[in-house]
Short mmCIF file of C-alpha atoms in Angstrom, two decimals:
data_model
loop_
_atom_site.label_atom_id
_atom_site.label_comp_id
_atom_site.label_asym_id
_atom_site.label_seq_id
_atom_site.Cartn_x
_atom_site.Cartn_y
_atom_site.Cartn_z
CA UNK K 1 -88.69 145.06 -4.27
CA UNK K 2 -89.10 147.50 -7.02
CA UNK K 3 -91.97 148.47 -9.04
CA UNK K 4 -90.22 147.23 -12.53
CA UNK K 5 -89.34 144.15 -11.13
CA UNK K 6 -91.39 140.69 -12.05
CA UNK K 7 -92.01 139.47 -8.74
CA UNK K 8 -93.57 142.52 -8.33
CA UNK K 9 -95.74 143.19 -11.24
CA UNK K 10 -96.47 139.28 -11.78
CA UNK K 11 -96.99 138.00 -8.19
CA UNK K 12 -96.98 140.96 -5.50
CA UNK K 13 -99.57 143.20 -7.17
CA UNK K 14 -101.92 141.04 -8.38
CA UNK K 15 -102.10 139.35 -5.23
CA UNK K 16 -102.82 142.62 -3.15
CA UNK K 17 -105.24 143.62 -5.70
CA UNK K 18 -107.06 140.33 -5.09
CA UNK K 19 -106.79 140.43 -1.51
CA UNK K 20 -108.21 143.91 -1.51
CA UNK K 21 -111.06 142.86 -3.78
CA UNK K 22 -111.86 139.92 -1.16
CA UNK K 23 -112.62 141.73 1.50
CA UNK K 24 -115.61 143.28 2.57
CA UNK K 25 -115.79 146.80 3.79
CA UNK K 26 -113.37 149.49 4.07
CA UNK K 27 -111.48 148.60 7.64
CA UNK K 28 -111.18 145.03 6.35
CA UNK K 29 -109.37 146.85 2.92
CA UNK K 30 -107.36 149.24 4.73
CA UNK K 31 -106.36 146.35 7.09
CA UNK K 32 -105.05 144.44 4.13
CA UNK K 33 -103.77 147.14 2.41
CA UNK K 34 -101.75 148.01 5.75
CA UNK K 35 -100.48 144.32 5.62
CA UNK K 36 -99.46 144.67 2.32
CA UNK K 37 -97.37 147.83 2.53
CA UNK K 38 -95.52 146.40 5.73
CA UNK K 39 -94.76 143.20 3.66
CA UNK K 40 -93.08 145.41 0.99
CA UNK K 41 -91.17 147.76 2.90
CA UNK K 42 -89.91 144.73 5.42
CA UNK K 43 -89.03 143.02 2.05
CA UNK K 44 -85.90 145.10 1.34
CA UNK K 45 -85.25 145.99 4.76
CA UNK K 46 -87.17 144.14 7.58
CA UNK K 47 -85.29 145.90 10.58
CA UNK K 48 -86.20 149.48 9.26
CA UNK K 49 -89.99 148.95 9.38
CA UNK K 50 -89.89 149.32 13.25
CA UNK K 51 -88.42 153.03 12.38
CA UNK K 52 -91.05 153.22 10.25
CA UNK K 53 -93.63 151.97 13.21
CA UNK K 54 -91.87 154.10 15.78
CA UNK K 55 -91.85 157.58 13.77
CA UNK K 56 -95.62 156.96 12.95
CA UNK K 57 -96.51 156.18 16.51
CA UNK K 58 -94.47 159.38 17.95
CA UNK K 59 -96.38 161.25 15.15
CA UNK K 60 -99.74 159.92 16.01
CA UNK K 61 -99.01 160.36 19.25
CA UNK K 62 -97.80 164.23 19.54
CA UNK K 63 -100.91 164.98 17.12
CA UNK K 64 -103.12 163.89 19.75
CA UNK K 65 -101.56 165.56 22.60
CA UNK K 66 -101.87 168.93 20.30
CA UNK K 67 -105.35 168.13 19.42
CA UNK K 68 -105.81 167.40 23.43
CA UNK K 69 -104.95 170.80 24.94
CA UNK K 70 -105.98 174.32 24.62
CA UNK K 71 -102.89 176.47 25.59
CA UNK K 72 -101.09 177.00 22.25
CA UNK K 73 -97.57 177.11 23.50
CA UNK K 74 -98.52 173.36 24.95
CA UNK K 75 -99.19 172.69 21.73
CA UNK K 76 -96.41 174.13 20.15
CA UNK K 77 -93.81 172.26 22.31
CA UNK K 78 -95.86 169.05 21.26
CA UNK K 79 -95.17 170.10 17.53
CA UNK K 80 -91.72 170.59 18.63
CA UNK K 81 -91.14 167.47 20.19
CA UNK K 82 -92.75 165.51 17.01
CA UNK K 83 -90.18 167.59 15.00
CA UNK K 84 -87.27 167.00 17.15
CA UNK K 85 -88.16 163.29 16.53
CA UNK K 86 -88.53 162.97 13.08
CA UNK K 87 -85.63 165.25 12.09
CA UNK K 88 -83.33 163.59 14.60
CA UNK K 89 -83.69 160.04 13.27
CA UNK K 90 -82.94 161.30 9.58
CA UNK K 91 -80.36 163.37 10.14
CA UNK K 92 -78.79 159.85 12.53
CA UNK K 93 -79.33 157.64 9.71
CA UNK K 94 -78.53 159.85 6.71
CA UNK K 95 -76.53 162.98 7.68
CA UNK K 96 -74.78 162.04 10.53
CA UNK K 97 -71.63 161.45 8.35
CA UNK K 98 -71.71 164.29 6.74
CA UNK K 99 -71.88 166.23 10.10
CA UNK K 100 -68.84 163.91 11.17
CA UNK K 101 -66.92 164.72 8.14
CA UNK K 102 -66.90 168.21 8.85
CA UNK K 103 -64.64 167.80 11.89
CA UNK K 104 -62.52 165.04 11.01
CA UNK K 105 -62.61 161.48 9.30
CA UNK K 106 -65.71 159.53 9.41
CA UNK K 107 -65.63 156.81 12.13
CA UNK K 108 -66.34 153.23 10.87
CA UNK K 109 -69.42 152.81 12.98
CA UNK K 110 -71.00 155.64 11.11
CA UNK K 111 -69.72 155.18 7.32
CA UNK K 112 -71.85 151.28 8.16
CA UNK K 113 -74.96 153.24 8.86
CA UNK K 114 -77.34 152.07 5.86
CA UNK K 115 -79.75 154.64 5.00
CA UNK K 116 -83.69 153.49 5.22
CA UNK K 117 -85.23 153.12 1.91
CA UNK K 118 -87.42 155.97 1.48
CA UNK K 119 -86.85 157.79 5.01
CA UNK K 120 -86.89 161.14 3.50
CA UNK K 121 -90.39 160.64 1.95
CA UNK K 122 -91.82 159.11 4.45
CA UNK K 123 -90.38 161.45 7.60
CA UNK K 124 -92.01 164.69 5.48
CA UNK K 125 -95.08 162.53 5.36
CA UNK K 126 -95.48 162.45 9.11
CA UNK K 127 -94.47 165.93 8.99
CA UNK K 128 -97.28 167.16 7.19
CA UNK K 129 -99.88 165.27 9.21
CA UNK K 130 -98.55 166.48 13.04
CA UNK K 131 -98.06 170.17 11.39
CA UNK K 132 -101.58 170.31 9.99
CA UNK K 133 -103.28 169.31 13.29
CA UNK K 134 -101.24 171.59 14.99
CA UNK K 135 -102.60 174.19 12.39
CA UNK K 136 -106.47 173.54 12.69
CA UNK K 137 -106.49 171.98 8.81
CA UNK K 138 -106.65 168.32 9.80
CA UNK K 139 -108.56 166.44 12.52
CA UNK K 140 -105.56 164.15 14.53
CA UNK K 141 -106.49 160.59 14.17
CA UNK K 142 -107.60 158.59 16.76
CA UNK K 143 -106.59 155.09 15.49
CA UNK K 144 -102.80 154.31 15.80
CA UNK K 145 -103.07 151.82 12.26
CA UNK K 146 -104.36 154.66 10.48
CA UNK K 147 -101.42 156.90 10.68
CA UNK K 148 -99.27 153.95 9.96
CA UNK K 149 -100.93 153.15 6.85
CA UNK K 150 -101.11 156.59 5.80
CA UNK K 151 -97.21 156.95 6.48
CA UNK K 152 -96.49 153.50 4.51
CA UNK K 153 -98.80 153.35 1.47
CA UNK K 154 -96.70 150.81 -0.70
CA UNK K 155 -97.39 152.84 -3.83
CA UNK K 156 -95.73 155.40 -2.65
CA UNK K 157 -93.81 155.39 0.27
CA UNK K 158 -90.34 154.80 -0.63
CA UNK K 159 -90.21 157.76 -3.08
CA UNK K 160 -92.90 159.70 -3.73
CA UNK K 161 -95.21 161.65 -4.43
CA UNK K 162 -94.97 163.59 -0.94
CA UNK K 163 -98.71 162.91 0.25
CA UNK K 164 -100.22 165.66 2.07
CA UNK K 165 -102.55 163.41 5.49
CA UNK K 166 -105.10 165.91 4.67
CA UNK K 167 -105.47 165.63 0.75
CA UNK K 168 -106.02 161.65 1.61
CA UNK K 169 -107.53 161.29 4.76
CA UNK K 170 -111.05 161.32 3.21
CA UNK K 171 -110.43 158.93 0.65
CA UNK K 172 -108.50 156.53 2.63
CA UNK K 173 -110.51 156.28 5.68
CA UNK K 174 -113.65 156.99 4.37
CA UNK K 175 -116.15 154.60 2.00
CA UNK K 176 -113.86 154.61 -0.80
CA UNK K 177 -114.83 152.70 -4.40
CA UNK K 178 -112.37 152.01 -7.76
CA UNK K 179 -115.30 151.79 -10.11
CA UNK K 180 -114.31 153.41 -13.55
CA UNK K 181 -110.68 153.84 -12.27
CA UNK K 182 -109.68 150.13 -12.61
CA UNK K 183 -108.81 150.61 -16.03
CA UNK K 184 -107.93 153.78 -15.88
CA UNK K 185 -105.47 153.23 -13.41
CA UNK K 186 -103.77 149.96 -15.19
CA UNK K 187 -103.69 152.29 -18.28
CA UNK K 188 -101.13 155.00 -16.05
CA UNK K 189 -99.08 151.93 -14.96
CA UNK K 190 -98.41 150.08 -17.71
CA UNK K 191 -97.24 153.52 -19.64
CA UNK K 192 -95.35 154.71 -16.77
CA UNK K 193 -93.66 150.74 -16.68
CA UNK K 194 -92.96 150.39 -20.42
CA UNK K 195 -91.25 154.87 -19.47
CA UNK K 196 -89.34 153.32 -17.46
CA UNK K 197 -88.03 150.08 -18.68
CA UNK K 198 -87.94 150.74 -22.70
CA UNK K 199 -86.33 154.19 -22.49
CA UNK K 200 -85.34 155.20 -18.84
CA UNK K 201 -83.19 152.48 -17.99
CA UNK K 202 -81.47 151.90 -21.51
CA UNK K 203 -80.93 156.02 -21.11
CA UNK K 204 -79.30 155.24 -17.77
CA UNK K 205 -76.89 152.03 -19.11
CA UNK K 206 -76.19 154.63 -21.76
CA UNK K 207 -74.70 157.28 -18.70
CA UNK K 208 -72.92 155.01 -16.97
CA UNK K 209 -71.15 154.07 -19.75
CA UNK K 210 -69.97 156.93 -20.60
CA UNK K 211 -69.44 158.72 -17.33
CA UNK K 212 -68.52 156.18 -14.68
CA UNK K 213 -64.25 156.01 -14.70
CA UNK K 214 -61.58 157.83 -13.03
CA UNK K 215 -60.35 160.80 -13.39
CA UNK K 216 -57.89 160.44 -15.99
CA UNK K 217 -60.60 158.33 -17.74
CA UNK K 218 -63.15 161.17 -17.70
CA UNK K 219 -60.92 163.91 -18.50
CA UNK K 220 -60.10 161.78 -21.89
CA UNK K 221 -64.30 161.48 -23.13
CA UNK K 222 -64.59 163.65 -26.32
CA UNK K 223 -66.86 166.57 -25.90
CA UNK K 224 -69.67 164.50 -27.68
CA UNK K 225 -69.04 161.77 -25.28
CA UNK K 226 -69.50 164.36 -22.25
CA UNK K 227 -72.78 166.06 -23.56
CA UNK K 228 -73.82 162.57 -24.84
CA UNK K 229 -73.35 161.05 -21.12
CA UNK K 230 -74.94 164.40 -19.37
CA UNK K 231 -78.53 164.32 -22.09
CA UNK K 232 -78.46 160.57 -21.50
CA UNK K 233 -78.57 161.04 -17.44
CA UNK K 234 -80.78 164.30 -17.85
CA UNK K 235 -83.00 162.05 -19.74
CA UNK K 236 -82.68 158.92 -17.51
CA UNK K 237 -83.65 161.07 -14.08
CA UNK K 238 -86.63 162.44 -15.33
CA UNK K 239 -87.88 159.22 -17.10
CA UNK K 240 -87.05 157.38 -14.16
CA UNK K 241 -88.66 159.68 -11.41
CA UNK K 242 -92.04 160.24 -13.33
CA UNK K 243 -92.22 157.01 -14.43
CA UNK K 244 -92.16 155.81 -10.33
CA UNK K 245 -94.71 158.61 -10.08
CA UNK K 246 -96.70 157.49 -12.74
CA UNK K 247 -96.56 154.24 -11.55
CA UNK K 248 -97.97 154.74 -7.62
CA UNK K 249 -100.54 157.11 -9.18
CA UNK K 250 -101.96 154.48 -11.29
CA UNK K 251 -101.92 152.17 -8.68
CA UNK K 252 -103.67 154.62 -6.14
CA UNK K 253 -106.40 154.96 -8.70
CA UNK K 254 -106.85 151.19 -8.97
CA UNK K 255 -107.87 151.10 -5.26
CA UNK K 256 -109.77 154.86 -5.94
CA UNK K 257 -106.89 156.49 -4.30
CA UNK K 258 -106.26 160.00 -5.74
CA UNK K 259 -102.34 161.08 -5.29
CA UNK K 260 -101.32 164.70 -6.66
CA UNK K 261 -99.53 164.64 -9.90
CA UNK K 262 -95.85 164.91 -9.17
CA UNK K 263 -94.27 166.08 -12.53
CA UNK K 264 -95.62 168.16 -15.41
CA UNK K 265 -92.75 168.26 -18.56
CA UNK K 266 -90.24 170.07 -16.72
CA UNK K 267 -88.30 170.16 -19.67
CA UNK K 268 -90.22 172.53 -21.50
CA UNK K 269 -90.06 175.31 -19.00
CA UNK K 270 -88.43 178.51 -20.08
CA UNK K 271 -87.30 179.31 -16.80
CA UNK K 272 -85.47 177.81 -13.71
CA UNK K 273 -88.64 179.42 -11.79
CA UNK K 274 -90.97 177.50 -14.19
CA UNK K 275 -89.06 174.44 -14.37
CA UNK K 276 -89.19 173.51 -10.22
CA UNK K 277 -93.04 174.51 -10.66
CA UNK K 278 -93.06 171.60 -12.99
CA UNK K 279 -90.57 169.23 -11.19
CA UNK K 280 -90.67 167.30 -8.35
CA UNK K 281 -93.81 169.44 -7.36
CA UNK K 282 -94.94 166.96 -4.34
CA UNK K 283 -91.54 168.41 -2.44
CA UNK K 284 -91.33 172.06 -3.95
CA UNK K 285 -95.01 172.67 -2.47
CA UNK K 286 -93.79 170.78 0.72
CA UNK K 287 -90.57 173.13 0.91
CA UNK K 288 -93.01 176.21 0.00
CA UNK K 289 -95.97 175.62 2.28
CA UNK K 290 -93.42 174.48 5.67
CA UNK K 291 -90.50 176.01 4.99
CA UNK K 292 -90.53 179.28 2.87
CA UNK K 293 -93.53 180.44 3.89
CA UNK K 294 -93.12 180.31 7.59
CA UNK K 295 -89.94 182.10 7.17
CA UNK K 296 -91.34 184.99 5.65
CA UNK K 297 -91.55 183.97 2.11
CA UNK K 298 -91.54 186.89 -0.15
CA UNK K 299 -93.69 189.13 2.37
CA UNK K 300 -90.77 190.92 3.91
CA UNK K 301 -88.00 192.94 2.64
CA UNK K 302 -85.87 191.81 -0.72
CA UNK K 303 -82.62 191.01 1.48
CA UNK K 304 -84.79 188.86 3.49
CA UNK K 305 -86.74 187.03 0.82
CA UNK K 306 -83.49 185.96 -0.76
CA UNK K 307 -82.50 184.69 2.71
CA UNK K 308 -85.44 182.40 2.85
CA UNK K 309 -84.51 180.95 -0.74
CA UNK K 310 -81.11 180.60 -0.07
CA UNK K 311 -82.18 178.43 3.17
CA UNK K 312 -84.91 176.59 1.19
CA UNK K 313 -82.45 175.66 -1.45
CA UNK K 314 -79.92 174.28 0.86
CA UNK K 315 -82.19 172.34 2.49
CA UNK K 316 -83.59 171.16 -0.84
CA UNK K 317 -80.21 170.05 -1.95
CA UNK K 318 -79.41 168.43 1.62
CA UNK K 319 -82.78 166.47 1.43
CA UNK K 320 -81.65 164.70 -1.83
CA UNK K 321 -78.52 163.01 -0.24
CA UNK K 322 -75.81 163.42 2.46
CA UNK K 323 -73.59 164.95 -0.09
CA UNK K 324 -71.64 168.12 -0.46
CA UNK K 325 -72.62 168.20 -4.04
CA UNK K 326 -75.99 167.79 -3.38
CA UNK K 327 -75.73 170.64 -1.23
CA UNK K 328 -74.14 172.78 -3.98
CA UNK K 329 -76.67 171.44 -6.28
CA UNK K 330 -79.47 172.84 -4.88
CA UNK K 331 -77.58 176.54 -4.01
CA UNK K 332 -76.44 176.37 -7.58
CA UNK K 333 -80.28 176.61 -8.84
CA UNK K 334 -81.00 179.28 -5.97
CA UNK K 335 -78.56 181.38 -7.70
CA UNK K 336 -80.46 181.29 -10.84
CA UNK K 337 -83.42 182.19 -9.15
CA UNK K 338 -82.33 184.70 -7.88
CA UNK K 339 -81.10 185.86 -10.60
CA UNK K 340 -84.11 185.65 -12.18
CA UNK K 341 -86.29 186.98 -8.95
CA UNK K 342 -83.85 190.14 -9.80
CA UNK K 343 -83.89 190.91 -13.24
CA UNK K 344 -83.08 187.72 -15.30
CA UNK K 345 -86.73 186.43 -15.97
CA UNK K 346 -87.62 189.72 -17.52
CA UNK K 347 -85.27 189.36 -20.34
CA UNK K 348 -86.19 185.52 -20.91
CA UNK K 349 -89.57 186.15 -21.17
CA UNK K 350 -88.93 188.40 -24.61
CA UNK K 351 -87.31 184.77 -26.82
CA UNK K 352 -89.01 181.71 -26.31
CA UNK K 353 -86.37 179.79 -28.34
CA UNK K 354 -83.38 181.01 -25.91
CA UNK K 355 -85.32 180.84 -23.29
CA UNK K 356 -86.01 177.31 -23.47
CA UNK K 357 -82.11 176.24 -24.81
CA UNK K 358 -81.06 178.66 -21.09
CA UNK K 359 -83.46 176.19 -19.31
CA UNK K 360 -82.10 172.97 -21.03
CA UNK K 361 -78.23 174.19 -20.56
CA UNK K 362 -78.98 175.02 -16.61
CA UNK K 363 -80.51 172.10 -16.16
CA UNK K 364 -78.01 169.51 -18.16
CA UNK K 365 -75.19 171.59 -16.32
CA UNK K 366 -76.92 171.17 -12.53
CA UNK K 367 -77.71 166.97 -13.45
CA UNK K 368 -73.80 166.72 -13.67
CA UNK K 369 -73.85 168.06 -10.01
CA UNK K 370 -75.99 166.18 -8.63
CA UNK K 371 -74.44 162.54 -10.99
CA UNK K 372 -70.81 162.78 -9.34
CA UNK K 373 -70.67 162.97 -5.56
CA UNK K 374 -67.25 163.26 -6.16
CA UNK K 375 -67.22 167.06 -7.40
CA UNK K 376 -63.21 166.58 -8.76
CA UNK K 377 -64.90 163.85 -11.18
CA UNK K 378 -68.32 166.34 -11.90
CA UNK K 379 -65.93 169.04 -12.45
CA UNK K 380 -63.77 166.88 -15.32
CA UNK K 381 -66.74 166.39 -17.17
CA UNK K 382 -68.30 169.86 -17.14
CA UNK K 383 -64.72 170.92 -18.48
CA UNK K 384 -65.13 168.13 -21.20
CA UNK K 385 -68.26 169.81 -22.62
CA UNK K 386 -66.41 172.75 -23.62
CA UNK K 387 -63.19 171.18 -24.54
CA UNK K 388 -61.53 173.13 -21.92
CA UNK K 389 -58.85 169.53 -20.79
CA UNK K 390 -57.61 169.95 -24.45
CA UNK K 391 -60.24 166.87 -25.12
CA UNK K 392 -61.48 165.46 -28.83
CA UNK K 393 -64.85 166.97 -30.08
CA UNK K 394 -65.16 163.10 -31.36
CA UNK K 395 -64.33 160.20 -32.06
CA UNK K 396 -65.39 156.44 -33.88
CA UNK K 397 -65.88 155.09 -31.07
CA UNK K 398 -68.45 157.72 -29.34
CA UNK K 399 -69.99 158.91 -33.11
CA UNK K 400 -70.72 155.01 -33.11
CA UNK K 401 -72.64 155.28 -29.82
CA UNK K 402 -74.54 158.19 -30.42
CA UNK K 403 -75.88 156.04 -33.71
CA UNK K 404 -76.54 153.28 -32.37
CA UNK K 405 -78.91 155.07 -29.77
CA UNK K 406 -80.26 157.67 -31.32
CA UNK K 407 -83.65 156.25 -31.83
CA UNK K 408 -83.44 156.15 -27.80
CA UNK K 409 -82.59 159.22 -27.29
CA UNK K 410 -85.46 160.57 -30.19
CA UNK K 411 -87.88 158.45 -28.50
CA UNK K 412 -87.23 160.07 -25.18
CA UNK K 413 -87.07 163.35 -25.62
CA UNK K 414 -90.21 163.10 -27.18
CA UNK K 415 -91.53 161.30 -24.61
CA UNK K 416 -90.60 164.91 -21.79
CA UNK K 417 -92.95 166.82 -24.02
CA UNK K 418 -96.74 166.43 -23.66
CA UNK K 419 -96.72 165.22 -27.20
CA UNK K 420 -98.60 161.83 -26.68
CA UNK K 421 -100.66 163.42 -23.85
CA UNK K 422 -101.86 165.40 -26.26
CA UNK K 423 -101.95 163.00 -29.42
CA UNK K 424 -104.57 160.56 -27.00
CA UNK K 425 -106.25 163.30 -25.92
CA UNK K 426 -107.27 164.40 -29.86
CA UNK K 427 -108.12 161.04 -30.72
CA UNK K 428 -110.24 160.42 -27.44
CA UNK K 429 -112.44 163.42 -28.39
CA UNK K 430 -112.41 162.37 -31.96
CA UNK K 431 -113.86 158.50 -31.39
CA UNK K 432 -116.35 160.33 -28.50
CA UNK K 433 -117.72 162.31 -31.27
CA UNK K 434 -118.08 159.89 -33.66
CA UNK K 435 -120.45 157.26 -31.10
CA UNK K 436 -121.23 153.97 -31.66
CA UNK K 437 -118.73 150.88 -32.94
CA UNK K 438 -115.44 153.12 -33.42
CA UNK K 439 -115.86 154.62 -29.84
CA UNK K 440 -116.26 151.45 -28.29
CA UNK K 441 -113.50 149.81 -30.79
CA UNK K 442 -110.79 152.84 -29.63
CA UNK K 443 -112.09 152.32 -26.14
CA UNK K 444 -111.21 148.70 -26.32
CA UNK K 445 -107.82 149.27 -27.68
CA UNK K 446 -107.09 152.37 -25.54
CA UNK K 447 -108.14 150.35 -22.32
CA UNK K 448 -106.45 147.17 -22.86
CA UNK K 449 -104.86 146.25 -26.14
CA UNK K 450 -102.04 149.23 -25.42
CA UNK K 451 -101.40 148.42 -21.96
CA UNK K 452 -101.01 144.98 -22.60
CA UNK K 453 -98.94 145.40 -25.43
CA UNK K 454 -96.64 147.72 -22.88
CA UNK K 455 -96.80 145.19 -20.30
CA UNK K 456 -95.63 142.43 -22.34
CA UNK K 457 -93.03 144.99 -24.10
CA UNK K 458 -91.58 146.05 -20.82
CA UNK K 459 -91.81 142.27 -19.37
CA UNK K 460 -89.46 141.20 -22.34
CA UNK K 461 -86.84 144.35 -21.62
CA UNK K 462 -87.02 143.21 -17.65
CA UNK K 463 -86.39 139.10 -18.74
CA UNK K 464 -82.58 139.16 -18.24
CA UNK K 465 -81.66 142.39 -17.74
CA UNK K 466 -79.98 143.05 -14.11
CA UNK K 467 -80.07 147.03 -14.67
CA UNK K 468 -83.07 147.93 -13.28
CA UNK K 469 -82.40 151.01 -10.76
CA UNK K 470 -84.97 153.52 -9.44
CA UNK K 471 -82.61 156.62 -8.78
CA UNK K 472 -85.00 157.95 -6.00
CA UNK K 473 -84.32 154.89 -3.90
CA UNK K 474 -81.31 156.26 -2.33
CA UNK K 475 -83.01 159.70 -1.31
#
């Protein structure tokens, strides 16, 4: 069950909403909302929620073992057994053949291994909670459930934000109330649904189009086909990803749920540096605060500080799929850190125009990476762009595709800048001013006309259309 998907919006969500309204007090809330989230996750994949149950309860568990004793290498090999657990059941169920095909062909047994939705969210989830007891910041909970519905929120556990246990303990155990945030929250969803089903997934249809074939088939698109297919995916990922974002914020505000903010217009960074600031930010902190910082971070010497990105950026890549390219993905944007760490930033930092068209080129570049898992297929279309296989720079057939979505494409490119952020924003303060019948006539319209107009707008783009992905899924 997706988020964009009718029985969802139309039948799931109103129906948990209700049931969470019903019920009086917080445990009987949290006990529904717990019920809820299993239902959904066991919906797509009713095996996998016992991994889900197990890795919580070894969690829970090691937390209270570490809370339990005084010694701190007891506690450590507590934290190290929770570890061990965590990051041996993803690396079974979603490396394991990779590690195989290192050493020979992948045995059938292992190539059938279907990956658990959401594992990799979820696992650094659990990660965060048994690390930050271990650490002093969080109190280890007592109550088994409570983990468990920490570790499988529906809004958000199958891909993302990362929540950190203590950024949402309070709110989620504690008294908790959605008044003023109801609409609020609607408002975020609806925006972030009609984001992702008006321009993300036409922007996706659009990518496949052009970039799913063979070789020989991909080695033939014209060069505007090839930058036409790479803009259209660059567009579709980040539409797509915020969008899901979007979406489980504005549902966590609906119960009075506060999740961090994921994504802030990556696209109009003028750096690498700046743009994974911007991007993804639940997992760059995550990677920043348990990872790069434990290693040393940039408190050491420059030799090892580069060592510590170069191992953060591996594991980066590795975390978003069991996939050499992935790999290379993320080691190709540590080398433009670096780069930039070393001297690189300093000369971007004079041109704000080049600056931002070297952002926009790295990135388009590094989304062609991480499209093709087959990098002989990645590698025929990044030769495309330049003409370099003796390609067309055009043709009828492509100059008639870029035409007939270029309002798409407008649309959503506007839509990666803060633009309408900003545009609402303006007119909020201007009605405020103003008082009386105009403020409450833009508050009306602002609070329900527009999202139901959305919600009706992205209901008619969902009614008989079977391309509904959420890229994420698979990580």
């Amino acid at each position: 069950m997706v988020f964009s998907s009718l029985l969802f919006l139309y039948a799931f969500l109103p129906l948990s909403l209700a049931c969470y309204a019903l019920c009086r007090g917080q445990k009987a809330r949290n006990i529904s909302l717990l019920l809820f989230s299993l239902v959904f996750y066991a919906w797509g994949e009713p095996k996998y929620v016992l991994l889900l149950i197990f890795m919580s309860f070894a969690d829970w568990f090691c937390a209270l073992r570490i809370s339990a004793l005084e010694d701190r290498a007891d506690k450590k090999a507590w934290l190290g057994a929770a570890v061990i657990i965590d990051l041996s059941l993803i690396g079974f169920f979603k490396y394991a053949g990779l590690l195989c095909s290192v050493f020979g062909p992948v045995p059938a047994v292992i190539e059938n291994i279907a990956l658990p939705i959401g594992i990799s969210f979820y696992t650094f989830q659990l990660l965060t909670y048994v690390i930050d007891v271990y650490r002093g910041e969080a109190q280890a909970q007592r109550s088994f459930w409570r983990v468990l519905l920490y570790a499988s929120l529906f809004h958000q556990c199958v891909a993302g934000p990362i929540v950190r246990y203590q950024s949402i303990a309070g709110e989620l155990y504690g008294e908790r109330s959605s008044r003023g945030e109801l609409l609020p929250g609607i408002r975020r969803f609806a925006a972030a649904l009609a984001k992702k089903t008006l321009l993300a997934n036409p922007c996706g249809a659009l990518a496949d189009a052009l970039l799913t074939g063979d070789l020989e088939r991909l080695k033939s698109l014209t060069v505007l086909g090839a930058w036409l297919g790479a803009a259209a995916f660059m567009l579709q990922i980040y539409l797509d990803f915020s969008a899901y974002s979007d979406m489980a914020i504005g549902m966590g505000k609906m119960l009075g749920l506060h999740y961090p903010e994921n994504f802030n217009y990556p696209y109009v960074s003028r750096s690498v540096t700046e743009f994974w600031r911007r991007w993804h930010m639940s997992l760059s902190s995550f990677f920043r605060d348990y990872v790069y910082i434990p290693l040393g971070g940039n408190r050491c010497s420059r030799a090892r500080n580069l060592l510590n990105l170069f191992i953060v950026w591996a594991l980066t890549g590795l975390w978003h799929g069991a996939s050499w390219n992935f790999v290379l993905w993320g080691l190709y944007f540590f080398v433009f850190l670096m780069l930039e760490k070393l001297f690189l930033r300093r000369l971007l930092e004079r041109t704000r125009l080049l600056s931002h068209v070297y952002l926009l080129l790295i990135a388009l570049v590094g989304w062609i990476l991480f499209y093709f898992t087959d990098l002989k297929l990645g590698w025929a279309v990044f030769t495309d762009l330049f003409a370099l296989n003796g390609n067309r720079p055009s043709d009828f057939i492509t100059v008639t595709v870029l035409q007939n979505n270029l309002f798409l494409l407008i649309a959503s490119c506007l839509c990666c800048t803060p633009l309408f952020k900003r545009l609402g924003e303006r007119l909020d303060a201007r009605f405020a001013a103003r008082g009386g019948a105009p403020a409450a006539a833009w508050e009306i319209i602002r609070s329900c006309v527009v999202p139901i107009a959305l919600l009706l707008l992205a209901t008619s783009s969902l009614v008989g259309d079977s391309y509904n992905p959420f890229i994420y899924f698979q990580f």
